[in-house]
CSV table of C-alpha atoms in Angstrom, one decimal:
chain,number,residue,atom,x,y,z
E,1,MET,CA,-27.1,91.0,-3.1
E,2,GLU,CA,-27.7,88.9,-6.3
E,3,LYS,CA,-27.8,90.9,-9.5
E,4,ILE,CA,-30.9,90.6,-11.8
E,5,LYS,CA,-30.1,91.3,-15.3
E,6,SER,CA,-33.5,92.6,-16.6
E,7,PRO,CA,-36.9,94.2,-15.1
E,8,GLU,CA,-38.4,91.1,-16.8
E,9,GLU,CA,-36.5,88.7,-15.1
E,10,SER,CA,-37.0,91.0,-11.5
E,11,ARG,CA,-40.7,90.6,-11.8
E,12,LYS,CA,-40.6,87.1,-12.6
E,13,LEU,CA,-38.7,86.4,-9.5
E,14,LEU,CA,-40.9,89.0,-7.5
E,15,ASP,CA,-44.1,87.0,-8.2
E,16,LYS,CA,-42.5,83.8,-7.5
E,17,ILE,CA,-41.4,84.9,-4.2
E,18,THR,CA,-44.7,86.6,-3.5
E,19,TYR,CA,-46.4,83.4,-4.6
E,20,ASP,CA,-44.3,80.9,-2.3
E,21,LEU,CA,-44.4,83.4,0.8
E,22,THR,CA,-48.0,83.9,0.7
E,23,ARG,CA,-48.7,80.0,0.6
E,24,SER,CA,-49.3,80.1,4.3
E,25,ILE,CA,-52.1,82.7,4.0
E,26,VAL,CA,-54.0,80.7,1.2
E,27,LYS,CA,-53.3,77.2,2.1
E,28,ARG,CA,-56.3,75.8,4.1
E,29,ASP,CA,-57.4,72.2,4.4
E,30,GLU,CA,-58.6,69.6,6.7
E,31,LEU,CA,-55.4,69.3,8.2
E,32,THR,CA,-55.5,73.2,9.3
E,33,ASN,CA,-58.9,73.1,10.4
E,34,PHE,CA,-58.2,70.1,12.5
E,35,TRP,CA,-55.2,71.7,14.2
E,36,TYR,CA,-57.2,74.8,14.9
E,37,PHE,CA,-59.9,72.4,16.4
E,38,ILE,CA,-57.4,70.8,18.7
E,39,LEU,CA,-55.8,74.2,19.8
E,40,ILE,CA,-59.3,75.7,20.4
E,41,MET,CA,-60.4,72.7,22.2
E,42,PHE,CA,-57.8,72.3,24.7
E,43,ALA,CA,-57.6,76.3,25.3
E,44,ALA,CA,-61.4,75.9,26.0
E,45,VAL,CA,-60.8,73.4,28.9
E,46,GLY,CA,-58.1,75.2,30.4
E,47,LEU,CA,-60.4,78.3,30.5
E,48,TRP,CA,-63.0,76.0,32.1
E,49,GLY,CA,-60.4,75.0,34.7
E,50,TRP,CA,-59.7,78.8,35.0
E,51,GLY,CA,-63.1,79.3,35.8
E,52,ILE,CA,-63.3,76.8,38.6
E,53,GLN,CA,-60.4,78.2,40.2
E,54,ILE,CA,-62.0,81.9,39.9
E,55,ARG,CA,-65.1,80.4,41.6
E,56,ASP,CA,-63.4,78.4,44.1
E,57,GLY,CA,-60.4,80.1,44.9
E,58,LEU,CA,-56.8,78.9,44.8
E,59,GLY,CA,-57.6,76.1,47.0
E,60,VAL,CA,-58.3,74.1,44.1
E,61,THR,CA,-54.4,74.3,43.2
E,62,GLY,CA,-51.7,72.4,45.0
E,63,MET,CA,-50.3,75.9,46.4
E,64,ARG,CA,-50.6,76.3,50.0
E,65,ASP,CA,-48.6,78.5,52.8
E,66,TYR,CA,-45.2,77.4,51.9
E,67,VAL,CA,-45.3,76.7,48.3
E,68,SER,CA,-47.0,79.9,47.2
E,69,TRP,CA,-45.6,79.7,43.7
E,70,GLY,CA,-46.3,76.7,41.8
E,71,MET,CA,-46.6,75.6,38.0
E,72,TYR,CA,-48.3,79.2,37.2
E,73,ILE,CA,-44.8,80.9,38.0
E,74,ALA,CA,-42.6,78.2,36.2
E,75,ASN,CA,-45.0,78.9,33.1
E,76,PHE,CA,-44.4,82.6,33.4
E,77,VAL,CA,-40.6,82.3,33.6
E,78,PHE,CA,-40.6,80.0,30.7
E,79,PHE,CA,-42.9,82.3,28.4
E,80,VAL,CA,-40.7,85.4,29.3
E,81,ALA,CA,-37.8,83.3,28.2
E,82,ILE,CA,-38.7,82.3,24.9
E,83,SER,CA,-40.0,85.8,24.1
E,84,LEU,CA,-36.6,87.1,24.6
E,85,ILE,CA,-35.6,85.5,21.1
E,86,GLY,CA,-37.3,88.6,19.5
E,87,PHE,CA,-34.6,90.7,20.8
E,88,LEU,CA,-31.8,88.5,20.0
E,89,ILE,CA,-32.6,87.9,16.3
E,90,SER,CA,-34.9,90.7,15.4
E,91,SER,CA,-32.6,93.1,17.0
E,92,ALA,CA,-29.3,92.5,17.7
E,93,LEU,CA,-28.6,90.2,14.5
E,94,HIS,CA,-30.5,92.4,12.3
E,95,LEU,CA,-28.5,95.6,13.8
E,96,LEU,CA,-25.3,93.7,13.1
E,97,LYS,CA,-26.3,92.8,9.5
E,98,ILE,CA,-26.3,89.3,9.8
E,99,GLN,CA,-27.7,88.3,6.3
E,100,TRP,CA,-28.6,84.7,7.1
E,101,SER,CA,-30.9,85.8,10.0
E,102,LYS,CA,-33.4,88.1,8.0
E,103,PRO,CA,-35.5,85.2,7.0
E,104,ILE,CA,-36.0,84.0,10.6
E,105,SER,CA,-36.6,87.7,11.9
E,106,ARG,CA,-40.5,87.4,11.5
E,107,VAL,CA,-40.6,84.2,13.1
E,108,ALA,CA,-38.8,85.3,15.9
E,109,GLU,CA,-41.3,88.3,16.4
E,110,GLN,CA,-44.3,85.7,16.3
E,111,VAL,CA,-42.5,83.4,19.1
E,112,ALA,CA,-41.9,86.6,21.1
E,113,ILE,CA,-45.5,87.9,20.8
E,114,ALA,CA,-47.0,84.7,21.8
E,115,GLY,CA,-44.4,84.5,24.6
E,116,VAL,CA,-44.7,87.8,26.0
E,117,ALA,CA,-48.7,87.8,25.5
E,118,LEU,CA,-48.9,84.5,27.5
E,119,ALA,CA,-46.6,85.5,30.0
E,120,GLY,CA,-49.0,88.5,31.1
E,121,ILE,CA,-51.8,86.3,31.0
E,122,ILE,CA,-50.3,83.6,33.5
E,123,ILE,CA,-49.6,86.1,36.0
E,124,ILE,CA,-53.6,86.9,36.1
E,125,ASN,CA,-54.0,83.4,36.3
E,126,ASP,CA,-51.7,83.1,39.3
E,127,MET,CA,-54.0,85.6,41.2
E,128,GLY,CA,-56.9,84.5,43.3
E,129,ARG,CA,-58.5,88.1,42.5
E,130,PRO,CA,-57.9,88.6,38.9
E,131,ASP,CA,-60.4,91.6,39.2
E,132,ARG,CA,-57.8,93.3,41.4
E,133,PHE,CA,-55.3,93.2,38.5
E,134,LEU,CA,-55.1,96.9,38.1
E,135,ASN,CA,-54.3,97.4,41.6
E,136,VAL,CA,-50.7,96.6,40.6
E,137,PHE,CA,-50.6,99.7,38.4
E,138,LEU,CA,-53.0,102.0,40.8
E,139,HIS,CA,-51.5,100.9,43.9
E,140,GLY,CA,-48.0,99.4,43.2
E,141,ARG,CA,-44.9,100.0,45.5
E,142,PHE,CA,-42.3,101.6,43.4
E,143,ALA,CA,-39.8,99.5,45.3
E,144,SER,CA,-41.3,96.3,44.6
E,145,PRO,CA,-39.6,94.1,41.7
E,146,ILE,CA,-43.2,93.3,40.7
E,147,ILE,CA,-44.2,96.4,39.6
E,148,TRP,CA,-41.2,96.7,37.5
E,149,ASP,CA,-41.9,93.2,36.0
E,150,VAL,CA,-45.4,94.2,34.8
E,151,THR,CA,-44.1,97.3,33.3
E,152,VAL,CA,-41.3,95.9,31.1
E,153,VAL,CA,-43.5,92.9,30.3
E,154,THR,CA,-46.0,95.6,28.7
E,155,THR,CA,-43.3,97.4,27.1
E,156,TYR,CA,-41.8,94.6,25.6
E,157,LEU,CA,-45.0,93.3,24.5
E,158,THR,CA,-45.8,96.6,22.5
E,159,ILE,CA,-42.5,97.2,21.2
E,160,SER,CA,-42.7,93.5,19.9
E,161,VAL,CA,-46.0,94.0,18.1
E,162,LEU,CA,-44.4,97.3,16.4
E,163,LEU,CA,-41.6,95.8,15.3
E,164,PHE,CA,-43.6,92.8,13.7
E,165,TYR,CA,-45.8,95.2,12.2
E,166,ILE,CA,-44.0,98.1,10.8
E,167,PRO,CA,-41.8,95.9,8.5
E,168,LEU,CA,-45.1,94.3,7.4
E,169,ILE,CA,-46.6,97.5,5.7
E,170,PRO,CA,-44.7,97.2,2.6
E,171,ASP,CA,-45.6,93.5,2.2
E,172,LEU,CA,-49.3,94.3,2.9
E,173,ALA,CA,-49.3,96.8,0.4
E,174,LEU,CA,-47.7,94.3,-2.1
E,175,LEU,CA,-50.7,91.9,-1.1
E,176,ARG,CA,-53.2,94.3,-1.2
E,177,ASP,CA,-52.3,95.2,-5.2
E,178,LYS,CA,-50.9,91.9,-6.3
E,179,GLY,CA,-52.8,89.5,-4.4
E,180,THR,CA,-54.4,86.5,-5.9
E,181,ASP,CA,-58.0,85.4,-5.9
E,182,ASP,CA,-56.9,82.7,-3.5
E,183,ILE,CA,-56.8,85.2,-0.6
E,184,PRO,CA,-60.2,85.7,0.9
E,185,LYS,CA,-62.0,89.1,0.6
E,186,TRP,CA,-61.9,89.7,4.3
E,187,LYS,CA,-58.3,89.2,4.4
E,188,MET,CA,-57.6,91.7,1.5
E,189,LYS,CA,-60.0,94.1,3.3
E,190,ILE,CA,-57.7,93.9,6.4
E,191,TYR,CA,-54.5,94.3,4.2
E,192,THR,CA,-55.9,97.4,2.7
E,193,ILE,CA,-56.5,99.0,6.2
E,194,LEU,CA,-53.3,97.9,7.7
E,195,ALA,CA,-51.2,98.9,4.7
E,196,LEU,CA,-52.1,102.6,5.8
E,197,GLY,CA,-52.2,103.8,2.1
E,198,TRP,CA,-48.6,102.6,1.6
E,199,LYS,CA,-47.2,104.1,-1.9
E,200,GLY,CA,-43.9,102.7,-1.9
E,201,ASN,CA,-41.8,106.1,-2.4
E,202,ALA,CA,-38.1,106.6,-1.1
E,203,GLU,CA,-39.4,108.7,1.9
E,204,GLN,CA,-41.9,105.9,3.1
E,205,TYR,CA,-39.2,103.3,2.9
E,206,LYS,CA,-36.7,105.7,4.9
E,207,LEU,CA,-39.4,106.3,7.5
E,208,VAL,CA,-39.8,102.5,7.9
E,209,TYR,CA,-35.9,101.9,7.9
E,210,HIS,CA,-35.8,104.5,10.7
E,211,ALA,CA,-38.6,103.4,12.6
E,212,MET,CA,-37.3,99.9,12.7
E,213,ARG,CA,-34.0,100.7,13.8
E,214,ILE,CA,-35.2,103.1,16.7
E,215,LEU,CA,-37.3,100.0,17.9
E,216,MET,CA,-34.3,97.5,17.3
E,217,LEU,CA,-32.3,99.9,19.3
E,218,LEU,CA,-35.1,100.2,22.2
E,219,ILE,CA,-36.2,96.4,22.6
E,220,ILE,CA,-32.3,95.7,23.6
E,221,PRO,CA,-32.5,97.3,27.0
E,222,VAL,CA,-36.4,96.3,27.3
E,223,GLY,CA,-35.4,92.9,26.4
E,224,LEU,CA,-32.6,92.5,29.0
E,225,SER,CA,-34.7,94.1,31.3
E,226,ILE,CA,-37.8,92.0,31.1
E,227,HIS,CA,-35.8,89.1,32.2
E,228,THR,CA,-33.2,90.6,34.5
E,229,VAL,CA,-36.3,92.0,36.6
E,230,THR,CA,-38.3,88.7,36.5
E,231,SER,CA,-34.9,87.0,37.9
E,232,TRP,CA,-34.9,89.6,41.0
E,233,LEU,CA,-38.2,88.3,41.8
E,234,PHE,CA,-36.4,85.4,42.9
E,235,ALA,CA,-32.8,86.8,43.7
E,236,ALA,CA,-34.0,89.6,46.2
E,237,THR,CA,-34.5,86.7,48.7
E,238,LEU,CA,-32.5,84.9,51.1
E,239,ARG,CA,-33.9,81.6,50.2
E,240,SER,CA,-31.4,78.9,49.5
E,241,GLY,CA,-31.1,78.2,45.6
E,242,TRP,CA,-32.3,81.9,45.0
E,243,ASP,CA,-29.8,83.7,47.1
E,244,THR,CA,-27.2,84.4,44.4
E,245,THR,CA,-25.8,87.3,42.2
E,246,ILE,CA,-26.0,85.6,38.8
E,247,PHE,CA,-29.4,85.5,38.3
E,248,GLY,CA,-29.6,88.1,35.9
E,249,PRO,CA,-27.4,86.9,33.2
E,250,TYR,CA,-28.2,83.3,34.0
E,251,PHE,CA,-32.0,83.9,33.2
E,252,VAL,CA,-31.0,85.9,30.1
E,253,ALA,CA,-28.6,83.1,28.8
E,254,GLY,CA,-31.5,80.4,29.5
E,255,ALA,CA,-33.6,82.5,27.7
E,256,PHE,CA,-31.6,82.6,24.4
E,257,VAL,CA,-31.3,78.9,24.7
E,258,ALA,CA,-35.4,78.5,25.2
E,259,GLY,CA,-36.1,80.9,22.6
E,260,SER,CA,-33.6,79.7,20.0
E,261,ALA,CA,-35.1,76.0,20.2
E,262,ALA,CA,-38.4,77.4,19.6
E,263,VAL,CA,-37.6,79.3,16.7
E,264,VAL,CA,-35.9,76.2,15.1
E,265,ILE,CA,-39.2,74.1,15.8
E,266,VAL,CA,-41.5,76.9,14.3
E,267,MET,CA,-38.9,77.1,11.3
E,268,TYR,CA,-39.3,73.4,10.7
E,269,ALA,CA,-42.7,73.4,10.8
E,270,TYR,CA,-43.3,76.3,8.3
E,271,ARG,CA,-40.6,75.0,6.1
E,272,ASN,CA,-42.5,71.7,5.6
E,273,ARG,CA,-45.9,72.8,5.9
E,274,TYR,CA,-45.9,75.7,3.6
E,275,GLY,CA,-43.1,74.5,1.2
E,276,LEU,CA,-40.5,76.8,2.3
E,277,LYS,CA,-37.3,74.9,2.0
E,278,GLU,CA,-35.8,77.3,-0.3
E,279,TYR,CA,-36.2,80.0,2.4
E,280,PHE,CA,-35.3,78.2,5.5
E,281,GLY,CA,-32.7,76.3,3.9
E,282,GLU,CA,-29.8,74.1,5.3
E,283,LEU,CA,-28.1,77.6,5.7
E,284,GLN,CA,-30.2,78.9,8.3
E,285,PHE,CA,-30.6,75.6,10.2
E,286,ASP,CA,-26.8,75.3,10.4
E,287,TYR,CA,-26.3,78.7,11.8
E,288,MET,CA,-29.0,78.3,14.1
E,289,GLY,CA,-27.6,75.1,15.4
E,290,LYS,CA,-24.4,77.0,15.9
E,291,LEU,CA,-26.1,80.1,17.7
E,292,LEU,CA,-27.8,77.4,20.2
E,293,VAL,CA,-24.8,75.8,20.8
E,294,PHE,CA,-23.0,79.0,21.8
E,295,VAL,CA,-25.8,80.4,24.0
E,296,SER,CA,-25.9,76.8,25.5
E,297,LEU,CA,-22.2,76.9,26.4
E,298,VAL,CA,-22.9,80.4,28.1
E,299,TYR,CA,-25.8,78.7,30.1
E,300,LEU,CA,-23.9,75.6,31.1
E,301,TYR,CA,-21.4,77.9,32.5
E,302,PHE,CA,-23.9,79.6,34.6
E,303,ASN,CA,-25.3,76.0,35.6
E,304,ILE,CA,-22.1,74.9,36.9
E,305,ASN,CA,-21.8,78.5,38.8
E,306,GLU,CA,-25.1,78.0,40.2
E,307,PHE,CA,-24.3,74.7,41.8
E,308,LEU,CA,-20.4,75.0,42.3
E,309,VAL,CA,-20.5,77.7,44.3
E,310,PRO,CA,-22.9,76.7,47.3
E,311,GLY,CA,-21.8,73.3,47.1
E,312,TYR,CA,-18.1,74.3,47.9
E,313,LYS,CA,-19.7,76.4,50.9
E,314,MET,CA,-22.3,73.8,52.0
E,315,LYS,CA,-24.2,75.8,54.3
E,316,THR,CA,-26.8,74.0,56.1
E,317,ALA,CA,-29.8,75.1,54.2
E,318,GLU,CA,-27.8,75.0,50.7
E,319,GLY,CA,-26.7,71.2,51.7
E,320,ILE,CA,-30.4,70.3,52.1
E,321,HIS,CA,-31.5,72.1,48.9
E,322,LEU,CA,-28.4,70.7,46.7
E,323,ALA,CA,-29.2,66.9,48.1
E,324,ASN,CA,-32.7,67.3,47.2
E,325,LEU,CA,-31.9,68.2,43.5
E,326,PHE,CA,-28.9,65.8,43.1
E,327,THR,CA,-30.0,62.7,44.9
E,328,GLY,CA,-33.3,63.4,46.2
E,329,ARG,CA,-36.7,63.9,45.2
E,330,TYR,CA,-36.0,66.1,42.1
E,331,ALA,CA,-32.8,64.0,41.2
E,332,LEU,CA,-34.5,62.3,38.1
E,333,MET,CA,-35.8,65.8,36.6
E,334,PHE,CA,-32.7,67.6,37.3
E,335,TRP,CA,-30.3,65.1,35.8
E,336,SER,CA,-32.7,64.7,32.8
E,337,THR,CA,-32.8,68.3,32.3
E,338,GLN,CA,-29.2,68.7,32.3
E,339,LEU,CA,-28.2,65.8,30.3
E,340,LEU,CA,-30.7,65.5,27.9
E,341,GLY,CA,-31.8,69.5,27.7
E,342,LEU,CA,-27.9,70.8,27.8
E,343,ILE,CA,-24.9,68.6,27.7
E,344,PHE,CA,-26.0,66.1,25.2
E,345,PRO,CA,-27.5,68.6,22.8
E,346,ILE,CA,-24.2,70.7,23.0
E,347,LEU,CA,-22.1,67.4,22.2
E,348,LEU,CA,-24.3,66.5,19.3
E,349,MET,CA,-24.7,69.9,17.9
E,350,LEU,CA,-21.0,70.5,17.4
E,351,MET,CA,-21.1,67.9,14.6
E,352,LYS,CA,-22.7,69.4,11.4
E,353,PHE,CA,-24.9,66.4,10.8
E,354,PHE,CA,-26.9,67.4,13.8
E,355,ARG,CA,-27.2,70.9,12.7
E,356,ARG,CA,-29.4,69.8,9.5
E,357,PRO,CA,-33.2,70.7,9.7
E,358,LEU,CA,-34.6,67.4,11.2
E,359,PRO,CA,-31.9,66.4,13.6
E,360,LEU,CA,-31.8,69.9,14.8
E,361,THR,CA,-35.5,70.2,15.2
E,362,ILE,CA,-35.6,67.1,17.5
E,363,ILE,CA,-32.7,68.3,19.6
E,364,SER,CA,-34.5,71.5,19.8
E,365,GLY,CA,-37.4,69.6,21.2
E,366,PHE,CA,-35.8,68.2,23.9
E,367,VAL,CA,-34.0,71.5,24.7
E,368,LEU,CA,-37.2,73.1,24.8
E,369,VAL,CA,-39.2,70.7,27.2
E,370,ALA,CA,-36.0,70.6,29.5
E,371,SER,CA,-36.3,74.6,29.7
E,372,TRP,CA,-39.8,74.2,31.0
E,373,PHE,CA,-38.7,71.8,33.6
E,374,LYS,CA,-35.5,73.8,34.6
E,375,ARG,CA,-37.8,76.5,35.6
E,376,TYR,CA,-40.1,74.2,37.4
E,377,ILE,CA,-36.8,73.1,39.1
E,378,ILE,CA,-35.7,76.7,40.0
E,379,VAL,CA,-39.3,77.5,41.3
E,380,ILE,CA,-40.4,74.6,43.6
E,381,PRO,CA,-37.5,72.8,45.4
E,382,THR,CA,-36.4,76.1,46.6
E,383,LEU,CA,-39.8,76.8,48.5
E,384,GLU,CA,-40.3,73.2,49.8
E,385,HIS,CA,-37.1,74.1,52.1
E,386,PRO,CA,-37.5,77.2,54.0
E,387,PHE,CA,-35.2,78.0,57.0
E,388,LEU,CA,-37.7,77.3,59.4
E,389,PRO,CA,-38.7,74.0,60.0
E,390,VAL,CA,-42.2,72.6,58.4
E,391,GLN,CA,-44.0,71.3,61.1
E,392,ASN,CA,-47.7,71.3,62.8
E,393,VAL,CA,-49.0,71.6,59.4
E,394,PRO,CA,-50.9,68.6,57.0
E,395,GLU,CA,-48.8,66.4,55.1
E,396,HIS,CA,-49.7,67.8,51.7
E,397,PHE,CA,-48.5,71.0,52.9
E,398,LYS,CA,-45.1,70.1,53.1
E,399,HIS,CA,-44.6,68.9,49.4
E,400,TYR,CA,-46.2,70.5,46.1
E,401,SER,CA,-47.6,68.8,43.3
E,402,PRO,CA,-49.9,70.4,40.6
E,403,THR,CA,-53.7,69.5,40.5
E,404,SER,CA,-55.7,68.7,37.6
E,405,ILE,CA,-56.7,72.5,37.5
E,406,GLU,CA,-53.2,73.8,37.2
E,407,ILE,CA,-52.4,70.9,34.5
E,408,MET,CA,-55.6,72.3,32.6
E,409,ILE,CA,-54.5,75.9,32.7
E,410,THR,CA,-51.2,75.0,31.9
E,411,LEU,CA,-52.4,73.4,28.7
E,412,PHE,CA,-54.5,76.4,27.8
E,413,SER,CA,-51.1,78.8,28.1
E,414,PHE,CA,-49.3,76.5,25.6
E,415,MET,CA,-52.5,76.1,23.5
E,416,ALA,CA,-53.1,79.7,23.4
E,417,ALA,CA,-49.5,80.6,22.5
E,418,LEU,CA,-49.5,78.0,19.7
E,419,LEU,CA,-52.7,79.5,18.5
E,420,ILE,CA,-51.3,83.2,18.3
E,421,ILE,CA,-48.2,81.8,16.4
E,422,THR,CA,-50.7,79.8,14.0
E,423,VAL,CA,-53.1,82.9,13.2
E,424,LEU,CA,-50.2,85.1,12.6
E,425,ALA,CA,-48.8,82.9,10.1
E,426,LYS,CA,-52.3,82.3,8.6
E,427,MET,CA,-52.9,86.1,8.2
E,428,PHE,CA,-49.3,87.3,7.2
E,429,PRO,CA,-46.4,86.0,5.4
E,430,VAL,CA,-43.6,84.4,7.6
E,431,ILE,CA,-41.1,86.0,5.9
E,432,THR,CA,-40.5,89.5,4.8
E,433,ILE,CA,-41.4,89.7,0.9
E,434,TRP,CA,-39.9,92.9,0.1
E,435,GLU,CA,-36.4,92.6,2.4
E,436,TYR,CA,-35.9,89.0,0.9
E,437,ALA,CA,-36.6,90.5,-2.9
E,438,GLU,CA,-34.3,93.2,-2.2
E,439,GLU,CA,-31.6,90.7,-1.0
E,440,LYS,CA,-32.3,89.1,-4.3
E,441,GLY,CA,-31.4,92.2,-6.1
E,442,ILE,CA,-34.8,93.2,-7.1
E,443,PRO,CA,-34.8,96.9,-7.3
E,444,ARG,CA,-37.1,98.8,-5.1
E,445,GLU,CA,-39.1,100.3,-7.8
E,446,ILE,CA,-40.1,97.0,-9.0
E,447,ILE,CA,-41.3,96.0,-5.7
E,448,SER,CA,-43.3,99.3,-5.5
E,449,GLU,CA,-44.6,99.0,-9.3
E,450,PRO,CA,-48.1,97.9,-8.5
E,451,ASN,CA,-48.6,100.8,-6.5
E,452,LYS,CA,-47.9,103.3,-9.3
């Protein structure tokens, strides 16, 4: 923690930090409006496609008797994966008092909220009768992984929202009292309501710290459960490609890879769009690169394990599945995912140059795209190769390919996630002002001074 020589210097530095970190709130120009337009238009097209699916049924998709899970479930697993980064950065690293991760914690929570919210929506997209969704809660079987999956997704979303909101309260009070004229009045009213009458006294800070610590501890088992239970939806079957005991930690490791890549991309966007190079600095990107290398190496081990063990046994069904991945229909997608999304990024990020902001963001883009295709590979090829031979069915039953309706709804899910992140960035500071100010040595009484 840096030391400030005088109260006057503290106030000047606090004003500068507040000005810098509220730039995302007040900055509104043609580029912002165009970005909103793009997101809303694509989301609207996806909702239109969903309306067609509700009207005509799941027959408008490429899913049939054999491949009953398609692109929707790949999307679900992907969004659950990126949501897990909130638990890793906002909780685990925070509890370990890793200082470099503090400016990133709110970005991680934004990604987590967007990811887990869309994961829940995608499950409803996959239902032919979404009006019966409540039956999952009312008549769900206790032994079914699906009821536990819905439960942990809902719980994780609730904790993530609280973990985002509670540290935000002192910032909202700061904006309420020191907000500039550039902040719209309607936002100031929202800040006043959400600040809950914050006064900034020692008792209130103690309450915030205590609540944050409880939530950080709670989100660890819930975060591990959300992706472990998701993996059980696959592993609790005898299908080739899913019949394995490693899917729990395998899914968790893959989630950390996808989530870390998503956070790097969002960090870079904020850094350049809102002029936050001083806050999302070279140090944060360097350590995020190292973190991404570490989780990628763990994930690489599970990838090797996933294919080495069945390849050694080479049962009939496993052999057909592996041949389809390595040299068959999915070979190009499989090898591109492994090489461009895992092996090459690891090798590049071992060099310091590629852990700088721009190179790391480009690498993270490849990793994130490959993470989605990896989920697609996990879901589809296994369903196309059941133990019993596929016979006496139309040709299009034998192979799955997504239809335009599925692609439209998938676009909706990605645009909706980006829209959630954008709205959160435009409504609230992307870095916790009071925590950053304390790290710079500004006394808490100076931070809370306007409230007195």
